[in-house]
XYZ file of C-alpha atoms in Angstrom:
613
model
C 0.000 0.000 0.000
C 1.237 3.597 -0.888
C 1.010 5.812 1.709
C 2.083 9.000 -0.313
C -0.062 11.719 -0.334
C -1.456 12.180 -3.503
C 0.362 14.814 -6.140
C -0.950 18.527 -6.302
C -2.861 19.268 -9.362
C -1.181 21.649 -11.266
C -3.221 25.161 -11.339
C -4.799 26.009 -14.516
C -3.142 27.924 -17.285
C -4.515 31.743 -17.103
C -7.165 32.087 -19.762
C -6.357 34.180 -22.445
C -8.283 36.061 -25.287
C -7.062 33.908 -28.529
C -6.200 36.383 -31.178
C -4.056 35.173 -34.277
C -0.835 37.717 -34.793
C -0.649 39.086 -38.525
C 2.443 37.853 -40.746
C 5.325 40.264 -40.037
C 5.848 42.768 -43.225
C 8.243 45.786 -43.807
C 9.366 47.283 -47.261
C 12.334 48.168 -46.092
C 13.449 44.102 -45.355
C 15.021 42.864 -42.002
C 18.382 44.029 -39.612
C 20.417 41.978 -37.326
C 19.588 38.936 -38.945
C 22.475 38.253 -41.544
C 20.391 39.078 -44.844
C 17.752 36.545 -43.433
C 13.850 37.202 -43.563
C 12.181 36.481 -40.555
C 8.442 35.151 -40.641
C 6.480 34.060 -36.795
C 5.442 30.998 -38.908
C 9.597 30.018 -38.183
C 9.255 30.973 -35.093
C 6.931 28.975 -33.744
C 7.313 27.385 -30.536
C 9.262 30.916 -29.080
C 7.581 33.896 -27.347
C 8.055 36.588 -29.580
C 7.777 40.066 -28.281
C 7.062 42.884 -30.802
C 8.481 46.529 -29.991
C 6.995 48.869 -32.141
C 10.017 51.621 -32.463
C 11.212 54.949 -33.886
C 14.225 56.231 -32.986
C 13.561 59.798 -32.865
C 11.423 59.023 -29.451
C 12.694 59.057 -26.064
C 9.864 57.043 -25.104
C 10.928 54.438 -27.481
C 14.469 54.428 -26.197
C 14.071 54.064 -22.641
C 12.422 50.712 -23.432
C 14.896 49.532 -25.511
C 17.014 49.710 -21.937
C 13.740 48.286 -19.874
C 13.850 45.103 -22.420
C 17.884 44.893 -22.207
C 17.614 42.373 -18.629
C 14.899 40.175 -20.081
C 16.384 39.663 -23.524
C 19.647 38.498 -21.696
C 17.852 36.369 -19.212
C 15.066 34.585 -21.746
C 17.211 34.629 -24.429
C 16.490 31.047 -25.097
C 12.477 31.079 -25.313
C 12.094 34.533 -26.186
C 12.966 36.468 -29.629
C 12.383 40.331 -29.100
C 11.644 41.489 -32.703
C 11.637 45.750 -33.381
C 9.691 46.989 -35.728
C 10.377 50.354 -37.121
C 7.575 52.376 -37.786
C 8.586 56.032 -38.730
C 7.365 59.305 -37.565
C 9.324 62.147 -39.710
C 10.171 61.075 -43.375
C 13.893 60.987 -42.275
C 13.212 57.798 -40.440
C 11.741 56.551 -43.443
C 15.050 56.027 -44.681
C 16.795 52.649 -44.655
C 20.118 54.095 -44.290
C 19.280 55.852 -41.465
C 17.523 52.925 -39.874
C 20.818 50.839 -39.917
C 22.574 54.270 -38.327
C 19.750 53.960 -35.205
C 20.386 50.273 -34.569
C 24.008 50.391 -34.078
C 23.829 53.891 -32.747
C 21.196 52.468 -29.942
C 22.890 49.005 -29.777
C 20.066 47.215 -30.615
C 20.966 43.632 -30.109
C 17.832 41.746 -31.478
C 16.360 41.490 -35.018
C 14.498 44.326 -36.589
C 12.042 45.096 -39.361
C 12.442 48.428 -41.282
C 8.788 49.483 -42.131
C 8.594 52.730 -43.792
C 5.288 52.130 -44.786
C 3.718 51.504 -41.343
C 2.283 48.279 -42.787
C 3.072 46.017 -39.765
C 1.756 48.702 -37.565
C -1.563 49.027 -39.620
C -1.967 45.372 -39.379
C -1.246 44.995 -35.274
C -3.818 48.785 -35.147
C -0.860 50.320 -33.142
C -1.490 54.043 -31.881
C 1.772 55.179 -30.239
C 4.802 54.944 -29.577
C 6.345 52.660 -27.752
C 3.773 49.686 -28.125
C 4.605 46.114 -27.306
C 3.260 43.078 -28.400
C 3.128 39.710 -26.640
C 2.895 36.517 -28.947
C 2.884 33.145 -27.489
C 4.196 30.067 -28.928
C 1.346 28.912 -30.975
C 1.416 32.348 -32.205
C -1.515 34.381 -30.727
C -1.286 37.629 -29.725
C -1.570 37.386 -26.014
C -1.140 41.395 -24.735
C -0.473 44.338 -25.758
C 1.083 47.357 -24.020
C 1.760 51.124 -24.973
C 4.200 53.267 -23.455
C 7.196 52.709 -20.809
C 6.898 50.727 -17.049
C 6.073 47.350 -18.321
C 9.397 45.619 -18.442
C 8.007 43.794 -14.987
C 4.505 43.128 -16.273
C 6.130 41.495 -19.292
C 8.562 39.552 -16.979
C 5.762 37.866 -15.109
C 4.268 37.227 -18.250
C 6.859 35.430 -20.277
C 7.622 33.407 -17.074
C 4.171 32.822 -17.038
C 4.003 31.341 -20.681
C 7.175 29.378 -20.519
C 5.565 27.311 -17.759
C 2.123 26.593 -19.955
C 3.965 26.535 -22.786
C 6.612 23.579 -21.168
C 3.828 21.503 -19.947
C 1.885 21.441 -23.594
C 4.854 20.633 -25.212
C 4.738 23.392 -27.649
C 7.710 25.568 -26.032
C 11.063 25.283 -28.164
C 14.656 26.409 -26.550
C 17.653 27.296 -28.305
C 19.552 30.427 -30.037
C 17.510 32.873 -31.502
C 17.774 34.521 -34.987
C 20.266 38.034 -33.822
C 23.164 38.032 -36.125
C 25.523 40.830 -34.704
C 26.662 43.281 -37.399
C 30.310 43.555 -37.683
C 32.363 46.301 -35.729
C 33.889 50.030 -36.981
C 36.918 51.033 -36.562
C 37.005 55.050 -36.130
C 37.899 57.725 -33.899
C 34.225 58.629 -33.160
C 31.089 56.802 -33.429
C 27.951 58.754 -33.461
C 29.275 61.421 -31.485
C 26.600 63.806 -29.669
C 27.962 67.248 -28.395
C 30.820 69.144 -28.244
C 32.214 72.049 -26.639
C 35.709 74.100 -27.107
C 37.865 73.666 -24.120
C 40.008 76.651 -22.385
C 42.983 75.655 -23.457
C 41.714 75.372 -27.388
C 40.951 71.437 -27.583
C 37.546 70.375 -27.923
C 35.568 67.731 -26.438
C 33.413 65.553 -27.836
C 30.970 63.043 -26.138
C 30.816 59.594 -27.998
C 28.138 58.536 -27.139
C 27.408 55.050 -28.850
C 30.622 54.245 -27.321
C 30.007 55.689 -23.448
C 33.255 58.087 -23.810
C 34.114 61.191 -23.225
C 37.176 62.165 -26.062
C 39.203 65.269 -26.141
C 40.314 66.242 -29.713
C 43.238 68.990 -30.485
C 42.043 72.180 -31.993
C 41.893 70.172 -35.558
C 39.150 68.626 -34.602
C 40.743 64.878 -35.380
C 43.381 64.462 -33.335
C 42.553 62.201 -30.564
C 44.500 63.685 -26.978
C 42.927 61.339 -24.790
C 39.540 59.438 -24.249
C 38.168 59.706 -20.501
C 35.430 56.530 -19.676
C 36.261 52.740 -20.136
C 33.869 52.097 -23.113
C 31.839 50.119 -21.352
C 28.167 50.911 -20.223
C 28.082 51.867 -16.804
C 27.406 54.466 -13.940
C 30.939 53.687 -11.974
C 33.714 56.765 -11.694
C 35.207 55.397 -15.053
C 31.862 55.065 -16.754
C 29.233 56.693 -19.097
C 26.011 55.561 -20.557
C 25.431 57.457 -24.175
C 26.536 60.794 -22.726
C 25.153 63.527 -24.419
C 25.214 67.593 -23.760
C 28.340 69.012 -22.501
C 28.900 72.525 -20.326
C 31.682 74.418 -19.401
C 31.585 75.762 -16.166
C 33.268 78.809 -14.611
C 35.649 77.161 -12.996
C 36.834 75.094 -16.080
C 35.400 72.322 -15.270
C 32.689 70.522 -18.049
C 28.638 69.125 -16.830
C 28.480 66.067 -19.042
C 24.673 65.036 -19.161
C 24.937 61.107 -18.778
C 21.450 60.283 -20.602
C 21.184 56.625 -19.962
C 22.438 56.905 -16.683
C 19.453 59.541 -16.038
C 22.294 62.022 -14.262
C 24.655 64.745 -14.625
C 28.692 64.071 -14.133
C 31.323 66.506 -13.710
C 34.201 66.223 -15.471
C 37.518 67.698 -14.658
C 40.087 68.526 -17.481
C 42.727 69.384 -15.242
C 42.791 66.104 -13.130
C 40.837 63.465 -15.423
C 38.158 62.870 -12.610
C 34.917 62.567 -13.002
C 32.042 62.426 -9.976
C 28.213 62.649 -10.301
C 26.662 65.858 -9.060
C 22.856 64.819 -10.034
C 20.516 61.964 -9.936
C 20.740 58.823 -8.325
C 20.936 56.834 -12.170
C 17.371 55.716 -11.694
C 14.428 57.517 -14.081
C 12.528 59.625 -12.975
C 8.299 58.742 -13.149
C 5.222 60.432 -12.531
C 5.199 61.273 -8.765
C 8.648 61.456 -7.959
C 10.011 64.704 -6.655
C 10.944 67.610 -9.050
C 12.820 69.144 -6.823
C 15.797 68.717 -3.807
C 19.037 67.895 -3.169
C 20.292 67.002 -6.253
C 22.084 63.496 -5.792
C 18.725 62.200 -4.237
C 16.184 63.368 -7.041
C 15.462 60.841 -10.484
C 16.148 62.642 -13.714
C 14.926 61.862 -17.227
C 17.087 61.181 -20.128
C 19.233 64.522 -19.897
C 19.925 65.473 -23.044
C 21.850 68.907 -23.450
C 23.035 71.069 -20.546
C 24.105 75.234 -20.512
C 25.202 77.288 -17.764
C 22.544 80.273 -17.638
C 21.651 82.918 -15.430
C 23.638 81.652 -12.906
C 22.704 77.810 -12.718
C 23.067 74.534 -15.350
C 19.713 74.400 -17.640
C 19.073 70.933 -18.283
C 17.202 69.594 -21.255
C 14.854 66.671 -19.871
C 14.014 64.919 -22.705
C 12.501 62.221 -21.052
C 9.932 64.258 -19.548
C 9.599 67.340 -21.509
C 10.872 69.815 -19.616
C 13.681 71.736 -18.028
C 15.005 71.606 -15.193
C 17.865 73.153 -13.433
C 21.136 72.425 -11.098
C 22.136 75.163 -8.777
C 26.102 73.912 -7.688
C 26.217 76.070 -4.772
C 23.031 74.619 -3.069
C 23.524 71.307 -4.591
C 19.801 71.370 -5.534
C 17.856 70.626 -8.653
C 14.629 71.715 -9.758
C 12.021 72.275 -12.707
C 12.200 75.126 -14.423
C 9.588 74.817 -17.644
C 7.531 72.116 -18.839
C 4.854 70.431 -17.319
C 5.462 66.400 -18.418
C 2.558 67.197 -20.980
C 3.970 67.084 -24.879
C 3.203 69.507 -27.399
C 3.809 72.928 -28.493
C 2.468 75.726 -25.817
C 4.134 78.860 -25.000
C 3.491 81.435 -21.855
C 4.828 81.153 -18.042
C 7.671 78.524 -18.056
C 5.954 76.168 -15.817
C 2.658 76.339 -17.473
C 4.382 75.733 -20.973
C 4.668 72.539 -23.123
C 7.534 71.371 -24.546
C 8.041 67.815 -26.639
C 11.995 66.229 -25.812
C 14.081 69.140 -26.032
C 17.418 68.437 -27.133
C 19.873 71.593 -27.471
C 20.186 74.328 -25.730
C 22.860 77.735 -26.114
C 22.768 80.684 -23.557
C 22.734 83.655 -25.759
C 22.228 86.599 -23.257
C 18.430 87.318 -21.807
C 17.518 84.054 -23.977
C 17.900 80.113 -23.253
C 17.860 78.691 -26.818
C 16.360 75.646 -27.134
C 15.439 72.890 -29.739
C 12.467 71.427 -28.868
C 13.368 68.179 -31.361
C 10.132 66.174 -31.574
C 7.785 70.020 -32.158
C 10.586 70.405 -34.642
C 10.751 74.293 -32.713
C 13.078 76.467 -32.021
C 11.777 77.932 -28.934
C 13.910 80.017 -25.884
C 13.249 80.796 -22.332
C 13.673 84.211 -20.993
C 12.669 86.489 -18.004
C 9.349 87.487 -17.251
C 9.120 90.614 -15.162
C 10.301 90.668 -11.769
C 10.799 88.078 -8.933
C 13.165 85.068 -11.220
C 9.921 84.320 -13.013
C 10.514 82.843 -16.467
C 7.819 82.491 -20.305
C 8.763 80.019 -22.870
C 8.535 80.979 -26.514
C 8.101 79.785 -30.100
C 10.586 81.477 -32.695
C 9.924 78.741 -35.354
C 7.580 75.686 -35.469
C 4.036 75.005 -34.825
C 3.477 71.609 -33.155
C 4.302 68.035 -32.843
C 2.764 66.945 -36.666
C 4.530 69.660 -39.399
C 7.665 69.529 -40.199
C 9.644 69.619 -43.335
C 12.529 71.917 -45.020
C 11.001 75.465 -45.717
C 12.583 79.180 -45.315
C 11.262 82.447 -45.415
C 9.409 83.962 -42.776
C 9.755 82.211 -39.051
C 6.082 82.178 -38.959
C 5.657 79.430 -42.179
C 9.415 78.511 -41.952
C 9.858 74.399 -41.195
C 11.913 72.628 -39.557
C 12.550 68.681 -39.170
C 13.795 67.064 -35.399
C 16.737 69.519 -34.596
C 18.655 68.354 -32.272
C 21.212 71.023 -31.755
C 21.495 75.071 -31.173
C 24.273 77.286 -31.600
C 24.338 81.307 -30.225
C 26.030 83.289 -33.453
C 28.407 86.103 -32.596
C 25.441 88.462 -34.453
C 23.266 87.403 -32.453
C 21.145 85.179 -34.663
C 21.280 81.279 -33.899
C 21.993 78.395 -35.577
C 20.335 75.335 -35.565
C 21.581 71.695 -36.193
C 17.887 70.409 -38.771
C 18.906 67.138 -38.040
C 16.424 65.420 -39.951
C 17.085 67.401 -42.637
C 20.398 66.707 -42.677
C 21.223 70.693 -42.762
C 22.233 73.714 -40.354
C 19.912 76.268 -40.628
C 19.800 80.322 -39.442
C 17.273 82.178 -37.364
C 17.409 86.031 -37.044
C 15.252 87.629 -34.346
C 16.212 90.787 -35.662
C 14.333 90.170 -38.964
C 12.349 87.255 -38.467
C 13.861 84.957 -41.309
C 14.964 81.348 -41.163
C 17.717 80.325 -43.672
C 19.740 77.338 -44.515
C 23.826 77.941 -44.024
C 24.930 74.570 -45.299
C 23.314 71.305 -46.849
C 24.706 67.445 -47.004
C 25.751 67.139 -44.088
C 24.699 63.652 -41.878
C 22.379 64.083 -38.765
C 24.015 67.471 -37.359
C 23.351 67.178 -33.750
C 25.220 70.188 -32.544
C 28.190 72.855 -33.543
C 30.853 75.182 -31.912
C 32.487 77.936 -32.565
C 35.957 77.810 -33.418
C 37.536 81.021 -34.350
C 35.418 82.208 -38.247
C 34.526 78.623 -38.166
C 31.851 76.559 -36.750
C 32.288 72.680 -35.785
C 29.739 70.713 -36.485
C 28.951 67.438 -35.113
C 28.279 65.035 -38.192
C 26.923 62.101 -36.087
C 26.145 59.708 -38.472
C 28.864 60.213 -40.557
C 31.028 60.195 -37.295
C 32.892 63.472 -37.815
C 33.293 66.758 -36.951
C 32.755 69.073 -40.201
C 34.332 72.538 -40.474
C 32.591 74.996 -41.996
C 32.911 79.039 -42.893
C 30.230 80.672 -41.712
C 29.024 82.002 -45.322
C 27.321 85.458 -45.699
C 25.015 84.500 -47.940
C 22.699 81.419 -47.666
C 22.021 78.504 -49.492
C 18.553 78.201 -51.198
C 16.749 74.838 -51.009
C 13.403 73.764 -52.290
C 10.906 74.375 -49.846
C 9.231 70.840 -48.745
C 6.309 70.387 -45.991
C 4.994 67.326 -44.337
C 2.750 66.161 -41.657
C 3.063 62.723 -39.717
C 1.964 59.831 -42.396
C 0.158 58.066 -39.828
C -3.419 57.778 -41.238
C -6.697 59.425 -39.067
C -8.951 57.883 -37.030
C -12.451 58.885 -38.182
C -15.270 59.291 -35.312
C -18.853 60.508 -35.340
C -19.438 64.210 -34.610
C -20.978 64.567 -31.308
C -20.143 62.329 -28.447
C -17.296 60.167 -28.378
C -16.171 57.451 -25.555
C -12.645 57.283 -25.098
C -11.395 54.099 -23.038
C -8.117 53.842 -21.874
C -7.564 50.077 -21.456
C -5.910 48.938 -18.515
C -5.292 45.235 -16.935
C -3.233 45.194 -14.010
C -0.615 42.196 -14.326
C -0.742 39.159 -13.557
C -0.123 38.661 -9.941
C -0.360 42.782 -9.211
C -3.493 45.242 -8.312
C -4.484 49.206 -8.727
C -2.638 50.735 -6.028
C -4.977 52.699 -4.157
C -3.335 52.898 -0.860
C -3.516 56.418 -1.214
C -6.015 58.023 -3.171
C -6.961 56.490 -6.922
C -4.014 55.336 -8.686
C -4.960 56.152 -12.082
C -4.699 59.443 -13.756
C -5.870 60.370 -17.373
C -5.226 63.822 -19.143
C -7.429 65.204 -22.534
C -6.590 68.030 -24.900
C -6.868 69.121 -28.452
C -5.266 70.663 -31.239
C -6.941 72.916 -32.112
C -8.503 73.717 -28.508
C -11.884 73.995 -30.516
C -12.043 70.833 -31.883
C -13.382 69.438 -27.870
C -16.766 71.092 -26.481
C -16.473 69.208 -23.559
C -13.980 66.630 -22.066
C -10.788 68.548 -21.751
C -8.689 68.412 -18.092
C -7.474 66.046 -15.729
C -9.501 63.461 -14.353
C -8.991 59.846 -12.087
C -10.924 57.504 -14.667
C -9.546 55.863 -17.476
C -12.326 56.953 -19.697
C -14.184 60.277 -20.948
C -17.211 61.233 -22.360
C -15.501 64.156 -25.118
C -18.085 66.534 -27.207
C -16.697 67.069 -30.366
C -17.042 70.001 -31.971
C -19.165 69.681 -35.520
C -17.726 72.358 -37.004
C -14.045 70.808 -36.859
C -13.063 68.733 -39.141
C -9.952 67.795 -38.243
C -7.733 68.002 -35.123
C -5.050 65.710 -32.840
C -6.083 64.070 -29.582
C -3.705 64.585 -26.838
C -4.147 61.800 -23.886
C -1.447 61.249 -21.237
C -2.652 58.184 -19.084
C -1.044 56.968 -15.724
C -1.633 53.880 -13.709
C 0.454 52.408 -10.884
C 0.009 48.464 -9.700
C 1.279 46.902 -6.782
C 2.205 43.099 -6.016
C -1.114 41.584 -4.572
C 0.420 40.011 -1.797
C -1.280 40.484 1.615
C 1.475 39.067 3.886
C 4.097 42.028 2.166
C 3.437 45.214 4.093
C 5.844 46.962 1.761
C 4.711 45.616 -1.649
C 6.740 46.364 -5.042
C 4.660 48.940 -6.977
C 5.117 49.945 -10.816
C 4.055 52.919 -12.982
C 2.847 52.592 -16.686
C 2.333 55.307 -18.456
C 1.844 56.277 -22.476
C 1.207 59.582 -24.176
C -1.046 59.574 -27.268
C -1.344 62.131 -30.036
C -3.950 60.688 -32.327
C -5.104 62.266 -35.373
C -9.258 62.255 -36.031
C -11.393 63.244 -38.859
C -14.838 63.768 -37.698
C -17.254 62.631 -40.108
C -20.552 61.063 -40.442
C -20.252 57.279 -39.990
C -17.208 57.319 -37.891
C -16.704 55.656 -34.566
C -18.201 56.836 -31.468
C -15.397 54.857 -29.295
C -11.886 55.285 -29.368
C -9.942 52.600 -27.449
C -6.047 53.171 -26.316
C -4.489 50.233 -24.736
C -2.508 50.914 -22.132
C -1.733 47.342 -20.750
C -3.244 44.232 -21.726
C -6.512 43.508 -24.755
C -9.457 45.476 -25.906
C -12.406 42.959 -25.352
């Protein structure tokens, strides 16, 4: 007789809505793979997770670093796939595809699809969006925005034990075929800035470095930072924007590392003066001692009015480090993206990326408004307003001069103050540098063919600029004439969503993870934000509210407009016996394009995390 108690049934697999996922398609063909097509049909067996990419958003970026731990540790069931699905017709570009995957060390395959096709077949809305598929292949979640690295976790873990037990779960290498290495002194270089003793110093960023160059602007003097990604005293993470302060010593902002370093020429140290190298979320102070407050994907730094202005791309804003009280704060921007000018901390901005103190005026392009915008003081009492000099908003863009009012331009990432005091900016997109005189209103274009200027210098009758994708700096005479160009406009090629005139439900869709809850410890735990562009186009429904949904009035008599929703939502583990519970934010910012017409839909669903039933 066996006395053995009897085995434990094995819990049920989690039912899940059973959705075939569409063939995988791209025009542009495949990356990372070693000339080989990819289909899921070959994949089989493997969880496949889709990232829906472009690499002009920050958004998109810091989940390339979420996904970084669980690629390494699945890398035998799962097969991260990017797709990239352009924004700006720059991106559009195969060529400059390949430059973003090395650039942002992607280390998985991806498809290049100009034509949004994949992204019209999975009805993707923003960017970032990921896409679960299990091993039979059936899409099995879905999830827009940044903060689900730990949902996604469970998940996989959740499907390799189903998945194991059926039998239909197959190990092994997956398809990444690592392109081969470049030699060169630079390699997608980011900023520079011209030393006081004549150098200059560049930050290299797709190699974490720091390297000083002799007043040529080739000669290598010394590289400061092992190479390798990290956040140790010999160690950068795709530094970006360099100052120079007034004691000689240089602010690097240390974007991946979500801080700012201080480097010192004359000794070769380097020590971190702000942020704690963890990002910053919704909720998190904005302001404090500076080495215990998250930052956001620094981008560019410049010492102004008496403190470092730092360009937050991660959260649209600005903030600011004040070295003598060792404190940071925000300074303009409110988190929301878009294009709105007025007091500084009532403004909007969308990932700035450049800044140059020019006097009473903070420079700044605002890269993903494709603006040139600058701060400067408003009245009395350190107040600040935030203005437009050129641009109009997060969907036109394109290569036009002529008056700053119709003048376009296309992701700048760079500004430079001009000893007349015009400015110039680094088009990036456009692959140009381009001229802005306040003094007569006029936008021109100083130089053409050059490859994804990201910033320039002053050197003498010269300016520097920072060629980043041909991996250069390009010296230039500052000509007195300009050069003309063709003018070209564009919007965003993403199609419209057409809805009904009159009342329209919009559902953010939200399923806490598996094995989590809605934290509402204190006070609701979700957060949802409307607007529109134009303001008319919403009779009713505008403002801040704590549901994920909205009754919005639409306005007959516009036609077309943008949707702006920010959503929030933060889960907790649902464990009763853990008084101090892990917790996790997910958030996603939506601009969707509508045409209101007769026959349209009266619902608009955004997924946030998880299906629409």
């Amino acid at each position: 007789m066996n006395d053995a108690a009897p085995a434990p049934t094995p819990a049920p697999a989690p039912r899940r809505a059973r959705l075939r996922a569409p063939e995988l398609i791209g025009k542009g063909g495949w990356l990372n793979t070693g000339g080989k097509e990819l289909s899921l049909a070959e994949l089989r067996g493997r969880i496949v997770i889709l990232d829906f990419w472009t690499f002009c958003c920050i958004n998109c970026l810091h989940v390339l670093d979420e996904l970084r731990e669980l690629e390494e540790k699945h890398r035998d069931t799962v097969v991260i796939i990017g797709v990239h699905s352009p924004k700006f017709v720059h991106e559009a570009e195969h060529a400059a595809v390949v430059d973003a995957v090395e650039r942002y060390e992607v280390h998985h395959p991806v498809l290049d699809d100009p034509e949004l096709a994949t992204w019209k077949q999975y009805a993707v809305r923003a960017w970032p969006t990921l896409v679960v598929i299990d091993p039979e292949g059936y899409i099995v979640a879905q999830h827009a925005g940044e903060g689900h690295a730990h949902a996604i976790q469970r998940l996989v873990e959740e499907l390799e034990a189903e998945h194991e037990a059926k039998g239909t779960l197959r190990r092994g290498d997956g398809p990444y075929v690592a392109p081969e290495p470049v030699a060169g002194a630079l390699r997608f270089p980011g900023k520079a800035l011209v030393l006081p003793n004549g150098n200059l110093l560049v930050s290299d960023s797709t190699r974490h470095q720091l390297v000083e160059l002799a007043a040529d602007g080739e000669s290598v003097v010394r590289r400061i930072g092992s190479g390798e990604r990290g956040f140790g005293p010999d160690a950068f993470s795709e530094p970006q924007g360099l100052a120079l302060l007034p004691d000689g010593r240089v602010v690097v902002a240390d974007t991946v590392n979500h801080a700012l370093r201080v480097f010192d020429p004359a000794t070769g140290g380097v020590e971190t003066v702000a942020g704690t190298g963890r990002q910053w979320w919704q909720g998190s102070p904005t302001s404090g001692p500076a080495l215990e407050v998250d930052l956001s994907s620094p981008w560019d730094v410049a010492w102004w009015q008496g403190k470092v202005w730092i360009a937050m791309a991660g959260v649209h804003q600005l903030w600011t480090w004040d070295p003598g009280t060792g404190t940071v704060e925000v300074s303009a921007g409110t988190t929301s993206e878009g294009l709105h000018d007025g007091p500084a901390l009532e403004a909007w901005l969308a990932q700035p990326s450049g800044l140059a103190a020019a006097g009473d005026r903070l420079w700044i392009a605002d890269s993903e408004n494709s603006a040139l915008r600058y701060v400067e003081p408003d009245g009395d009492g350190g107040a600040y307003a935030l203005r437009t000099a050129v641009g109009t908003g997060l969907f036109d863009f394109g290569h036009r001069d002529g008056d700053a009012a119709q003048a376009l331009l296309q992701h700048p990432l760079g500004v430079t103050a001009l000893p007349d005091g015009s400015v110039a900016v680094c088009d990036t997109y456009n692959h140009a540098l381009r001229r802005y005189d306040p003094a007569t209103g006029q936008v021109t274009t100083l130089a053409t063919d050059l490859r994804e200027p990201s910033d320039a210098v002053l050197a003498g009758e010269d300016i520097l600029v920072v060629e980043s994708a041909r991996h250069r700096l390009t010296r230039l005479r500052l000509p007195e004439e300009a050069v003309r160009v063709d003018a070209v406009a564009h919007r965003t090629q993403r199609a419209a969503t057409e809805v009904a005139p009159g009342t329209l439900r919009l559902d953010v869709v939200f399923q806490a993870p598996s094995g989590q809850k809605l934290d509402t410890r204190y006070g609701p735990s979700t957060r949802l934000l409307v607007s529109s562009t134009p303001a008319e186009l919403l009779l009713a429904g505008e403002g801040t509210g704590t549901d994920l949904f909205r009754e919005l009035a639409l306005n007959p008599e516009v036609t077309d407009g943008v949707l702006h929703v920010s959503a929030m939502a933060a889960s907790c583990d649902d464990d009763p016996a853990n008084e101090y519970p892990a917790c996790h934010v997910h958030q996603q910012d939506w601009g969707v394009p509508v045409t209101v017409a007769p026959g349209g839909a009266d619902r608009l669903p955004l997924v946030l995390a998880g299906l629409d039933a």
